[in-house]
Amino acid sequence: MASGAKKTGMESDEEECRAAERIPALREEIKRHDHAYYELDNPLISDAEYDALFRELQAWESAHPHLITPDSPTQRVGGRPLEAFAKVIHATPMLSIQTETDTSAEGASAFDARVRRELELPDDAPEVEYTAELKFDGLAISLRYERGILIQGATRGDGAVGEDVTQNLKTLRDIPLTLPNAAPPLLEVRGEVYMRRDDLARYNERARAQGEKLLVNPRNGAAGSIRQLNPAVAGKRPLRFFAYGTGVSEGWTAFKTQHELLLALAALGFPVCEYREVARGAAALAQFHARMAALRATIPFDFDGVVYKINDLALQRRLGFRSREPRWAVAHKYPAEEAATVVEEILIQVGRTGALTPVARLRPVFVGGVTVTHATLHNEEETRRRDVRVGDTVIVRRAGDVIPEIARVVPEARPEDATPFSMPTVCPECGSHVAREEENTVIRCSGGLVCPAQMKGAILHFAQRRAMDIEGLGEKLIEQLVECGKARTVADVYHLTRADLADLERMGEKSAANLLAAIEKSKKTTFERFIFALGIRHVGESTARDVARSFGSLARLREADLESLLAIPDVGETVAASLIDFFAEPRNRAVVDRLVAAGISWTDRARENTAGALTGKVFVLTGVLPTLGRDAARDQILEAGARVGSSVSGKTDYVVAGENPGSKLDKARELGVPVIDEAELIKLLRGEKTYEADS
Ligand code: IVH
């Protein structure tokens, strides 16, 4: 099929005859299958077999474009979804473009200076002529026209090999299916598929109303649509196209510059972006960069910078390429995107530990491809330092994919009555007084057990997968349980009944039963998960593990004193004090009692092993352990009754050094801590070697 369709000299007549026979036969067959598939709902062949027929027809037609008829199934879009895209080897690679690192005006001078140097121009040579264009933020594609007929459209892929997305591209009204008579016999047009912001907003509005998936931003909208296997999907998306260059061509040499080339593309019916110019020298390039930056909000589509190309095609050829990037072009991007908006309100969020965080609610603003409605102000000090006030016009910045932030306030736009921000003196969630932590910027609600925000946070933390792992107990449900008073502490979770759950939103019999089963199942846990689940401040997963290993029993942990806590590797003053405070509070003790009374239990591995040769020893691991691996080594050490610390100190008994050990090894040598390798560790674990014998 495809390879048979290549014609050379003598074979061509015979080939032509075969094409003239095969093409109509394939069309008939495909139409028969379409009828069976769409009308009769009774497919006669698999999708893969159908794809093969379709591709064979495409291949014949692309080799004999004069045989293409408008009624051919290949010309009809919205056909059957393909299983996967065919690969397309680009006749000339689709290049990438070098990005100028300097986003300021200097970027233009840097590029111009490089061009002059590489062209070996003397200092007094006239200024180099460039075209300055926009750098569209969409998806690069290549369109192949033979004898004026679009026969293939492909994505860039890795530059050398892309994907055949012809069917999808044919759904774009901007892409001509046929070219006027003046078109050359062979022409590859390169350009960008993109989406306008207003089109995207309209599309999303409709999609939302119909409960369909929304598009995240114009770029993803464009790229995602073109890479849809079902052309009917692309057909519904408001996609557009700009041409900016060519790939291979035959009989397409009538012009000498990029500027003329763009005009010629426009004459053939391709949309060419009007925001472009011919510019001489670095200053003119920088001016274009700045002028387009100023117009950015009013231009209806996204572009992330501008592109400079040497205008003279002969000079372009002289400079050539460096790997996959031409030396004659550069992308001069804009710094992180910024947009102005207004602070409508400063909200106070209360976290699980009661920390109050000011958050600015913003008039929604589109920046860097997303609509931003909120930005954290971090804490009181930060908010005061930047003096963000309600009513202020602020510049929101979004660099790459990072969380949007308020870059600065526009002081000239401040309303006269705007008052400086101050933290509330009571918690907005529960009315308890708030306290500033000493030597800390954090302000915390004192309402611990009565503050709904803290209750919700505490239960959410308790139920999470890495803690008690209660499947199905998520944020929405917890919110309802707290709000209707059915759960105030984590212990209440274990007293929920079928009746309690029955009148919650979106809670059917089946999900209620599932949730109760998940709650029941969570009662069997490990001591370390239980400690972590309590949400004691500064006690994360790894501290919880260390504490569990050291104490083994809840009774002992509850009565632990400072000294015994500090003996745990990695437990310092802050963590020790936090544990003591937690268990000193009668209300916390009561919650813990109720949890235990509800039947929570754990198996206590470490303590069962009190007779182990390694009991009480502290190991620190560094480097790669080729046989065991770090995790298995850690588990086995714990199994043997020892502990694993994360840093080397006087309390460390052994440092196990694998391949490429880190600074822990130096530290061990410095402190005179015994260093062993993996083989020795294994012997210790097997009891073939004893600690005493080693030391
Ligand atoms: S010219 C010089 N012109 O940038 C290398 N590319 O091409 C040939 N791009 O992802 C490409 N706007 O989609 C060229 N006006 C423009 C462009 C542009 C955007 C993108 C293109 C590709 C990357 C490198």
XYZ file of C-alpha atoms and ligand atoms in Angstrom:
719
model
C 0.000 0.000 0.000
C 1.868 3.068 1.149
C 5.258 1.937 -0.073
C 3.734 0.512 -3.249
C 2.367 3.943 -3.901
C 5.766 5.475 -4.482
C 6.306 5.836 -8.168
C 9.478 5.938 -10.161
C 9.899 6.225 -13.931
C 8.766 3.064 -15.760
C 6.542 1.773 -13.014
C 4.450 4.866 -12.966
C 1.853 3.887 -15.545
C 1.221 0.536 -13.998
C 1.097 2.201 -10.609
C -1.376 4.722 -11.840
C -3.676 1.967 -13.060
C -3.512 0.185 -9.736
C -4.298 3.420 -7.930
C -7.252 4.045 -10.216
C -8.613 0.606 -9.305
C -7.719 0.405 -5.674
C -8.864 3.858 -4.598
C -12.534 3.478 -5.604
C -12.597 -0.064 -4.199
C -11.290 1.146 -0.859
C -13.794 3.980 -0.790
C -16.684 1.590 -1.370
C -15.489 -0.723 1.327
C -15.011 2.067 3.834
C -18.458 3.446 3.075
C -19.976 0.015 3.583
C -18.299 -0.181 6.996
C -19.377 3.341 7.888
C -22.958 2.377 7.098
C -22.695 -0.762 9.228
C -21.073 1.159 12.046
C -23.124 4.338 12.151
C -26.512 3.429 10.701
C -26.843 -0.241 11.544
C -24.827 -0.032 14.729
C -23.399 -3.368 13.723
C -19.707 -3.067 12.832
C -18.399 -5.748 10.514
C -14.710 -5.264 11.288
C -12.590 -4.062 14.199
C -11.578 -0.440 14.588
C -7.998 -1.409 13.865
C -8.971 -3.075 10.592
C -11.030 -0.040 9.699
C -8.057 2.217 10.479
C -5.869 0.110 8.216
C -8.283 0.514 5.303
C -8.559 4.222 5.963
C -4.806 4.666 6.069
C -4.321 2.667 2.922
C -6.744 4.967 1.158
C -4.967 8.016 2.571
C -1.633 6.684 1.354
C -2.884 6.031 -2.175
C -4.510 9.414 -2.318
C -1.459 11.190 -1.059
C 0.615 9.583 -3.810
C -2.051 10.375 -6.413
C -3.675 13.572 -5.225
C -5.364 14.160 -8.603
C -7.498 11.108 -7.839
C -8.876 12.670 -4.657
C -12.579 13.370 -4.971
C -14.558 15.539 -2.598
C -16.785 12.618 -1.672
C -13.873 10.434 -0.581
C -14.209 9.317 3.068
C -10.805 10.882 3.670
C -12.224 14.308 2.878
C -15.075 14.019 5.275
C -14.264 15.132 8.751
C -15.991 13.898 11.834
C -15.353 10.372 10.702
C -14.666 7.478 12.934
C -12.183 7.899 15.783
C -8.785 6.443 15.006
C -7.036 4.090 17.394
C -3.749 5.928 17.325
C -2.081 8.479 15.141
C 0.222 7.351 12.385
C 3.778 8.651 12.511
C 4.915 11.259 10.049
C 8.562 11.724 9.215
C 9.011 15.393 8.459
C 10.572 16.010 5.055
C 12.587 18.810 6.634
C 12.786 18.827 10.406
C 10.509 21.156 12.330
C 13.022 23.259 14.163
C 12.806 24.610 17.610
C 13.893 28.089 18.403
C 16.500 29.427 20.733
C 15.215 31.502 23.634
C 17.043 34.668 24.541
C 17.624 34.494 28.281
C 17.398 38.219 28.853
C 13.726 39.249 28.797
C 14.589 42.959 28.994
C 15.322 45.185 25.982
C 18.910 43.940 26.178
C 17.743 40.598 24.804
C 17.306 42.164 21.365
C 20.827 43.651 21.413
C 22.306 40.352 22.516
C 20.718 38.553 19.556
C 21.656 41.260 17.073
C 25.258 41.295 18.339
C 25.443 37.509 17.960
C 24.088 37.656 14.413
C 26.580 40.381 13.440
C 29.447 38.419 14.918
C 28.443 35.165 13.244
C 27.966 36.906 9.902
C 31.366 38.511 10.524
C 30.023 41.976 9.799
C 32.388 44.880 10.411
C 31.311 47.407 13.039
C 30.456 50.010 10.436
C 28.290 47.643 8.374
C 24.638 48.740 8.084
C 22.029 47.398 10.445
C 20.745 43.873 9.857
C 17.149 43.581 8.688
C 14.828 41.278 10.607
C 11.188 40.343 10.708
C 9.682 40.607 14.129
C 6.664 38.373 14.740
C 4.675 37.185 17.712
C 5.582 33.950 19.423
C 2.218 32.227 19.439
C 1.367 30.062 22.382
C -0.286 27.072 20.778
C 0.738 23.961 18.907
C 3.198 23.914 15.989
C 2.000 21.996 12.940
C 3.053 21.294 9.375
C 0.625 21.124 6.445
C 1.595 19.323 3.274
C -0.025 20.404 0.019
C 0.553 18.495 -3.188
C -0.788 20.059 -6.367
C -2.694 22.453 -4.200
C -4.501 19.818 -2.144
C -4.000 19.367 1.583
C -2.851 15.800 1.905
C -1.349 15.695 5.345
C -1.167 17.679 8.545
C 1.241 16.720 11.293
C 2.300 17.788 14.742
C 5.881 18.754 15.419
C 6.532 15.725 17.645
C 10.224 15.627 18.392
C 10.968 17.768 15.354
C 11.952 14.825 13.174
C 8.866 12.633 13.594
C 5.399 13.927 14.355
C 1.866 12.569 14.339
C -0.594 12.519 11.488
C -3.452 14.724 12.662
C -4.823 15.485 9.204
C -8.423 14.696 10.091
C -8.392 17.027 13.048
C -6.705 19.854 11.173
C -9.269 19.626 8.404
C -11.894 20.730 10.891
C -10.243 24.180 11.129
C -11.814 26.787 8.911
C -8.527 28.717 8.897
C -6.781 25.857 7.104
C -7.499 25.745 3.361
C -8.203 22.283 1.983
C -7.228 23.393 -1.502
C -5.024 26.234 -2.700
C -5.563 28.587 -5.648
C -4.032 27.733 -9.019
C -0.983 29.858 -8.301
C 0.087 27.349 -5.642
C 3.348 25.465 -6.200
C 3.186 21.696 -6.896
C 4.607 20.931 -3.464
C 4.412 23.104 -0.415
C 4.690 22.485 3.296
C 3.240 25.294 5.347
C 4.257 25.618 8.963
C 2.459 27.497 11.637
C 0.619 27.435 14.896
C -2.816 26.183 15.893
C -4.136 28.383 18.673
C -7.305 29.409 20.431
C -8.532 32.906 21.153
C -9.267 33.728 24.777
C -12.815 34.905 24.028
C -13.528 31.761 21.987
C -12.257 29.673 24.865
C -14.461 31.497 27.369
C -17.540 31.012 25.165
C -16.673 27.363 24.607
C -16.269 26.776 28.340
C -19.529 28.515 29.121
C -21.380 26.135 26.849
C -19.388 23.145 28.070
C -20.202 24.034 31.659
C -23.912 24.327 30.876
C -23.814 20.912 29.247
C -21.749 19.361 32.002
C -18.818 18.739 29.691
C -15.138 18.982 30.445
C -13.731 22.517 30.522
C -10.536 23.562 28.791
C -7.874 24.791 31.174
C -6.294 27.464 28.997
C -5.995 28.338 25.317
C -2.734 26.522 24.808
C -3.904 23.253 26.340
C -7.160 23.747 24.506
C -5.365 23.903 21.172
C -2.859 21.146 21.791
C -5.388 18.837 23.466
C -7.923 19.217 20.674
C -5.493 18.465 17.880
C -4.298 15.369 19.641
C -7.809 13.958 20.016
C -8.306 10.699 18.216
C -11.877 11.532 17.418
C -12.003 14.354 14.843
C -15.562 15.153 15.916
C -14.090 16.487 19.164
C -11.615 18.787 17.435
C -14.453 19.853 15.150
C -16.320 21.315 18.102
C -13.407 23.345 19.439
C -12.864 26.925 18.291
C -9.395 26.396 16.854
C -7.537 28.814 14.608
C -4.326 28.879 12.664
C -1.511 31.273 11.811
C 1.091 30.455 9.163
C 4.650 31.613 9.910
C 6.911 29.670 7.578
C 7.430 26.795 5.174
C 9.092 23.396 5.102
C 9.895 21.671 1.800
C 8.606 23.188 -1.388
C 8.995 22.889 -5.122
C 8.652 25.842 -7.460
C 8.341 28.265 -4.572
C 11.376 30.459 -4.906
C 10.027 33.715 -6.204
C 10.946 35.716 -3.127
C 14.021 36.618 -1.179
C 12.829 37.472 2.298
C 10.760 36.139 5.186
C 8.548 39.181 4.788
C 7.774 38.280 1.154
C 7.243 34.680 2.135
C 4.595 35.677 4.659
C 2.857 37.843 2.056
C 2.897 34.942 -0.392
C 1.373 32.626 2.230
C -1.348 35.178 2.874
C -2.002 35.376 -0.884
C -2.555 31.614 -0.942
C -5.270 32.018 1.664
C -3.393 31.305 4.895
C -4.047 33.512 7.888
C -0.862 35.414 8.696
C -0.809 37.413 11.899
C -1.025 41.157 11.311
C 1.169 41.976 14.305
C 4.530 41.785 12.591
C 7.049 44.110 11.080
C 10.307 44.447 9.276
C 12.772 45.990 11.715
C 16.343 47.175 11.219
C 18.790 46.765 14.074
C 18.477 45.938 17.752
C 16.690 49.125 18.814
C 13.810 48.515 16.399
C 13.496 44.920 17.622
C 13.379 46.045 21.241
C 10.719 48.598 20.329
C 8.557 45.899 18.747
C 9.037 43.729 21.858
C 7.885 46.593 24.088
C 5.033 47.685 21.856
C 3.597 44.182 21.673
C 3.961 43.812 25.438
C 1.800 46.887 25.871
C -0.821 45.488 23.476
C -0.847 42.055 25.038
C -4.065 42.413 26.989
C -5.935 43.754 23.952
C -4.705 41.134 21.478
C -7.319 38.375 21.681
C -4.924 35.411 21.838
C -1.937 34.478 23.982
C 1.658 34.950 22.937
C 4.547 34.505 25.310
C 7.069 36.668 23.524
C 8.174 37.740 20.088
C 10.326 36.015 17.473
C 13.054 37.739 15.494
C 14.154 36.224 12.201
C 16.787 37.489 9.800
C 14.686 38.755 6.918
C 17.032 37.857 4.057
C 16.575 34.150 3.259
C 20.052 33.939 1.716
C 21.587 35.230 4.945
C 19.469 32.719 6.869
C 20.972 29.935 4.785
C 24.453 31.322 5.377
C 24.032 31.150 9.138
C 22.352 27.749 9.160
C 21.657 25.744 12.305
C 23.086 24.760 15.583
C 21.667 21.280 16.351
C 17.914 21.774 15.979
C 17.870 25.539 16.342
C 18.483 28.006 13.563
C 21.166 30.615 14.223
C 19.073 33.171 12.345
C 16.133 33.317 14.737
C 15.502 33.814 18.394
C 12.512 33.944 20.745
C 12.563 37.010 22.937
C 10.075 36.187 25.636
C 8.275 38.280 28.194
C 8.949 37.972 31.879
C 6.454 36.090 34.013
C 2.967 37.232 33.226
C 1.469 39.985 35.263
C -1.979 41.480 35.393
C -3.609 44.194 37.439
C -6.690 43.531 39.518
C -8.382 44.709 42.682
C -8.333 43.255 46.191
C -12.004 42.865 47.030
C -11.603 41.413 50.482
C -8.959 40.054 52.797
C -10.184 36.728 54.150
C -8.747 34.878 57.090
C -8.252 31.163 56.688
C -7.940 28.998 59.782
C -5.820 25.892 59.354
C -5.829 22.576 61.161
C -3.480 23.826 63.821
C -5.403 27.064 64.204
C -2.913 29.204 62.304
C -4.593 32.255 60.785
C -3.584 33.052 57.200
C -4.705 36.192 55.393
C -5.809 35.524 51.817
C -6.715 38.194 49.288
C -9.919 37.631 47.382
C -9.331 39.220 44.012
C -11.545 40.452 41.238
C -11.046 37.471 38.872
C -8.193 38.139 36.483
C -6.750 36.080 33.649
C -3.003 35.796 34.002
C -0.528 33.289 32.657
C -3.277 31.138 31.234
C -5.465 30.802 34.315
C -8.129 32.823 36.050
C -6.883 33.902 39.436
C -9.409 34.632 42.187
C -7.328 34.337 45.378
C -3.743 34.893 46.445
C -2.198 34.123 49.792
C -0.765 37.018 51.759
C 1.191 34.548 53.905
C 0.914 36.237 57.311
C 0.266 39.523 59.025
C 3.834 40.717 58.866
C 4.081 40.065 55.145
C 0.734 41.744 54.473
C 1.796 44.814 56.460
C 5.220 44.931 54.901
C 3.742 45.068 51.430
C 0.861 47.127 52.749
C -1.870 45.325 50.847
C -5.279 46.840 51.613
C -8.849 46.109 50.612
C -9.636 48.200 47.523
C -6.033 48.274 46.377
C -5.103 47.668 42.784
C -2.439 44.999 42.802
C -0.249 43.335 40.214
C -0.744 39.584 40.183
C 2.134 37.580 38.814
C 2.267 34.052 37.616
C 5.602 32.663 36.514
C 5.389 29.355 34.702
C 3.206 26.986 36.604
C 3.805 28.374 40.053
C 0.996 29.527 42.307
C -0.037 33.082 41.491
C 1.103 35.747 43.908
C 0.668 39.428 44.489
C 3.811 41.013 43.110
C 3.114 44.552 44.324
C 0.557 47.173 45.106
C -0.071 50.087 42.735
C 0.044 52.960 45.256
C -1.336 55.608 42.874
C -4.554 53.625 42.501
C -5.279 53.349 46.227
C -8.740 54.572 47.269
C -8.601 57.325 49.878
C -10.505 55.379 52.481
C -8.376 52.207 52.271
C -7.293 51.221 55.751
C -4.162 49.274 56.638
C -4.701 45.597 57.255
C -4.686 44.165 60.728
C -5.272 40.653 61.931
C -8.521 40.031 63.781
C -8.200 39.607 67.536
C -10.689 36.774 67.552
C -10.894 33.719 65.338
C -13.319 34.338 62.452
C -14.467 30.730 62.691
C -15.196 30.322 66.372
C -14.732 33.664 68.120
C -11.981 32.411 70.419
C -9.199 34.872 71.090
C -6.083 34.596 68.987
C -2.524 34.587 70.240
C 0.718 35.474 68.584
C 3.385 32.895 68.990
C 6.541 34.167 70.531
C 9.441 34.751 68.153
C 7.115 33.747 65.359
C 4.953 35.504 62.827
C 2.163 32.990 63.263
C -1.093 34.003 64.882
C -3.132 31.150 66.186
C -6.720 30.601 67.289
C -6.884 29.474 70.903
C -10.160 27.623 70.336
C -8.435 24.263 69.808
C -11.301 21.907 70.429
C -14.228 24.240 69.805
C -13.092 25.885 66.574
C -14.915 24.290 63.620
C -12.060 25.078 61.238
C -9.671 23.223 63.499
C -12.147 20.390 64.032
C -12.503 19.916 60.290
C -8.763 20.124 59.777
C -8.088 17.676 62.588
C -10.577 15.115 61.299
C -9.346 15.468 57.741
C -5.795 14.901 58.930
C -6.890 11.948 61.080
C -8.769 10.217 58.252
C -6.144 10.671 55.522
C -4.622 7.680 53.842
C -1.268 7.970 55.587
C -2.934 8.256 58.995
C -6.025 6.195 59.888
C -6.833 5.652 56.229
C -10.625 5.971 56.376
C -11.696 5.657 52.781
C -14.556 7.922 51.792
C -14.229 10.337 54.700
C -13.286 13.420 52.729
C -13.486 17.170 53.017
C -17.115 17.691 51.964
C -18.408 15.028 54.320
C -16.332 16.232 57.239
C -17.567 19.747 56.672
C -21.167 18.553 56.964
C -20.482 16.383 59.994
C -18.830 19.256 61.851
C -21.430 21.800 60.824
C -24.370 19.736 62.023
C -22.553 18.894 65.223
C -22.251 15.181 64.560
C -18.486 15.233 64.829
C -16.516 17.595 67.006
C -13.449 15.507 67.689
C -11.745 12.665 65.889
C -13.205 10.255 68.443
C -16.749 11.088 67.313
C -15.961 9.437 64.004
C -16.116 6.064 65.741
C -19.551 6.780 67.184
C -21.264 7.656 63.930
C -24.336 5.595 63.198
C -26.317 4.768 60.084
C -28.929 7.275 61.263
C -26.292 10.020 61.624
C -25.238 9.522 58.030
C -28.712 9.069 56.569
C -29.583 12.742 56.355
C -26.306 14.006 54.920
C -26.176 15.311 51.363
C -25.224 12.848 48.679
C -25.175 9.946 51.120
C -27.107 6.944 49.941
C -27.583 3.706 51.878
C -24.733 2.096 50.043
C -22.185 4.842 50.636
C -23.224 5.059 54.285
C -22.633 1.335 54.686
C -19.287 1.625 52.889
C -18.196 4.480 55.108
C -19.130 2.667 58.305
C -17.210 -0.368 57.082
C -14.178 1.809 56.307
C -14.353 3.349 59.782
C -14.531 -0.082 61.342
C -11.613 -1.308 59.272
C -9.469 1.647 60.297
C -9.524 0.492 63.906
C -6.783 -1.974 63.133
C -3.755 0.171 62.652
C -0.178 0.641 63.750
C 0.985 2.672 66.705
C 2.951 5.026 64.500
C -0.034 5.791 62.267
C -2.121 6.390 65.353
C 0.386 8.861 66.783
C 0.651 10.648 63.446
C -3.156 10.728 63.105
C -3.548 12.616 66.393
C -2.159 15.661 64.643
C 0.181 16.686 67.443
C 2.088 19.746 66.320
C 5.563 19.101 64.939
C 4.903 15.359 64.915
C 5.002 14.290 61.291
C 5.130 10.769 59.963
C 8.761 10.089 60.611
C 8.736 11.525 64.127
C 5.607 9.491 64.837
C 7.478 6.410 63.701
C 10.464 7.153 65.922
C 8.240 7.860 68.883
C 6.258 4.671 68.315
C 9.432 2.602 68.101
C 10.829 4.113 71.254
C 7.800 3.896 73.451
C 5.825 1.039 72.048
C 2.945 1.630 74.413
C 0.494 4.460 74.671
C 0.526 4.314 78.447
C 4.259 4.959 78.504
C 4.089 7.677 75.886
C 1.404 9.539 77.837
C 3.589 9.676 80.888
C 6.859 10.324 79.057
C 9.070 13.039 80.493
C 11.313 15.439 78.664
C 14.430 13.384 79.162
C 13.051 10.169 77.738
C 11.604 12.022 74.773
C 14.871 13.779 74.036
C 16.574 10.392 73.964
C 14.700 9.567 70.768
C 16.826 10.202 67.700
C 15.818 13.409 65.960
C 13.518 14.534 68.734
C 14.554 17.965 69.926
C 13.162 20.439 72.431
C 10.279 21.661 70.262
C 8.915 18.228 69.422
C 9.379 16.960 72.976
C 7.587 19.990 74.426
C 4.756 19.621 71.948
C 4.230 15.958 72.902
C 4.257 16.775 76.593
C 1.802 19.650 76.121
C -0.530 17.495 74.085
C -0.775 14.747 76.662
C -0.935 17.202 79.552
C -4.182 18.672 78.228
C -7.096 16.809 79.847
C -9.353 17.305 76.819
C -6.798 15.645 74.567
C -6.414 12.768 77.016
C -10.176 12.312 76.990
C -10.258 12.124 73.186
C -7.439 9.593 73.181
C -9.284 7.536 75.829
C -12.429 7.522 73.736
C -10.474 6.396 70.674
C -8.998 3.497 72.570
C -12.390 2.674 74.077
C -13.845 2.596 70.571
C -11.568 -0.329 69.862
C -8.553 1.090 68.083
C -5.683 -1.285 68.388
C -2.268 -1.893 66.933
C 0.337 -4.541 66.824
C 3.504 -3.420 68.414
C 6.349 -4.896 66.429
C 9.290 -3.130 67.959
C 8.498 -4.001 71.514
C 7.813 -7.658 70.839
C 11.431 -7.845 70.033
C 12.922 -6.697 73.293
C 15.237 -9.688 73.314
C 16.719 -8.882 69.881
C 20.448 -8.361 69.774
C 19.954 -4.905 68.289
C 17.326 -3.667 70.719
C 17.788 -0.036 71.567
C 20.591 0.507 69.093
C 20.482 3.474 66.779
C 21.485 3.131 63.125
C 21.961 5.811 60.529
C 21.961 4.897 56.829
C 23.910 6.718 54.133
C 24.454 5.996 50.443
C 22.958 3.279 48.281
C 22.568 -0.176 49.809
C 22.820 -2.381 46.720
C 21.229 -5.568 48.065
C 18.673 -4.459 50.584
C 17.832 -0.986 49.458
C 17.164 1.737 51.993
C 13.548 0.894 52.787
C 14.082 -2.815 53.338
C 17.165 -2.123 55.426
C 15.197 0.296 57.567
C 12.344 -2.200 58.043
C 14.688 -4.988 59.033
C 16.558 -2.814 61.477
C 13.285 -1.791 63.078
C 12.154 -5.402 63.082
C 15.255 -6.307 65.046
C 14.257 -3.832 67.726
C 16.672 -1.070 66.764
C 15.934 2.417 65.512
C 16.960 4.337 62.449
C 17.990 7.929 62.925
C 18.224 10.480 60.178
C 21.378 12.226 61.308
C 24.576 11.171 62.986
C 25.076 12.242 66.584
C 26.644 11.012 69.789
C 23.567 8.786 70.199
C 24.252 6.911 66.971
C 25.569 3.369 67.432
C 26.267 2.516 63.798
C 26.486 4.265 60.492
C 25.747 1.938 57.595
C 27.553 3.284 54.552
C 26.516 2.118 51.089
C 27.754 3.300 47.718
C 28.247 7.041 47.305
C 27.831 7.832 50.969
C 27.050 11.389 51.910
C 28.325 13.742 54.578
C 26.937 11.445 57.275
C 30.003 9.282 56.751
C 32.344 12.200 57.457
C 30.313 13.062 60.502
C 30.564 9.447 61.752
C 34.345 9.494 61.367
C 34.518 12.835 63.106
C 32.513 11.539 66.074
C 34.157 8.133 66.081
C 30.892 6.288 65.403
C 31.481 2.754 64.063
C 30.953 2.549 60.293
C 29.827 -0.726 58.751
C 28.897 -1.766 55.240
C 25.789 -3.531 54.039
C 27.277 -7.019 54.357
C 28.108 -6.366 57.987
C 24.632 -5.003 58.586
C 23.132 -8.194 57.182
C 25.322 -10.245 59.522
C 24.195 -8.144 62.461
C 20.580 -8.567 61.464
C 21.014 -12.327 61.214
C 22.665 -12.385 64.612
C 25.896 -13.734 63.081
C 27.802 -10.920 64.590
C 27.137 -9.096 67.801
C 27.359 -5.472 68.635
C 29.634 -6.098 71.606
C 32.037 -8.121 69.490
C 32.234 -5.263 67.082
C 32.828 -2.426 69.444
S 9.440 29.965 13.340
C 12.782 29.496 13.504
N 7.696 31.698 14.172
O 8.104 28.312 18.461
C 12.249 28.163 13.779
N 7.949 29.697 15.437
O 9.465 27.053 16.316
C 10.995 27.851 13.030
N 6.440 29.581 17.395
O 6.917 25.474 19.041
C 9.759 28.299 13.687
N 5.440 31.497 17.063
O 5.289 26.676 17.416
C 8.262 30.501 14.411
N 6.188 33.343 14.758
C 6.732 32.154 14.988
C 6.353 31.353 16.075
C 6.997 30.128 16.283
C 5.499 30.422 17.843
C 6.770 28.338 18.086
C 6.586 27.097 17.289
C 7.513 26.113 17.956
C 8.580 26.981 18.488
C 9.788 26.855 17.639
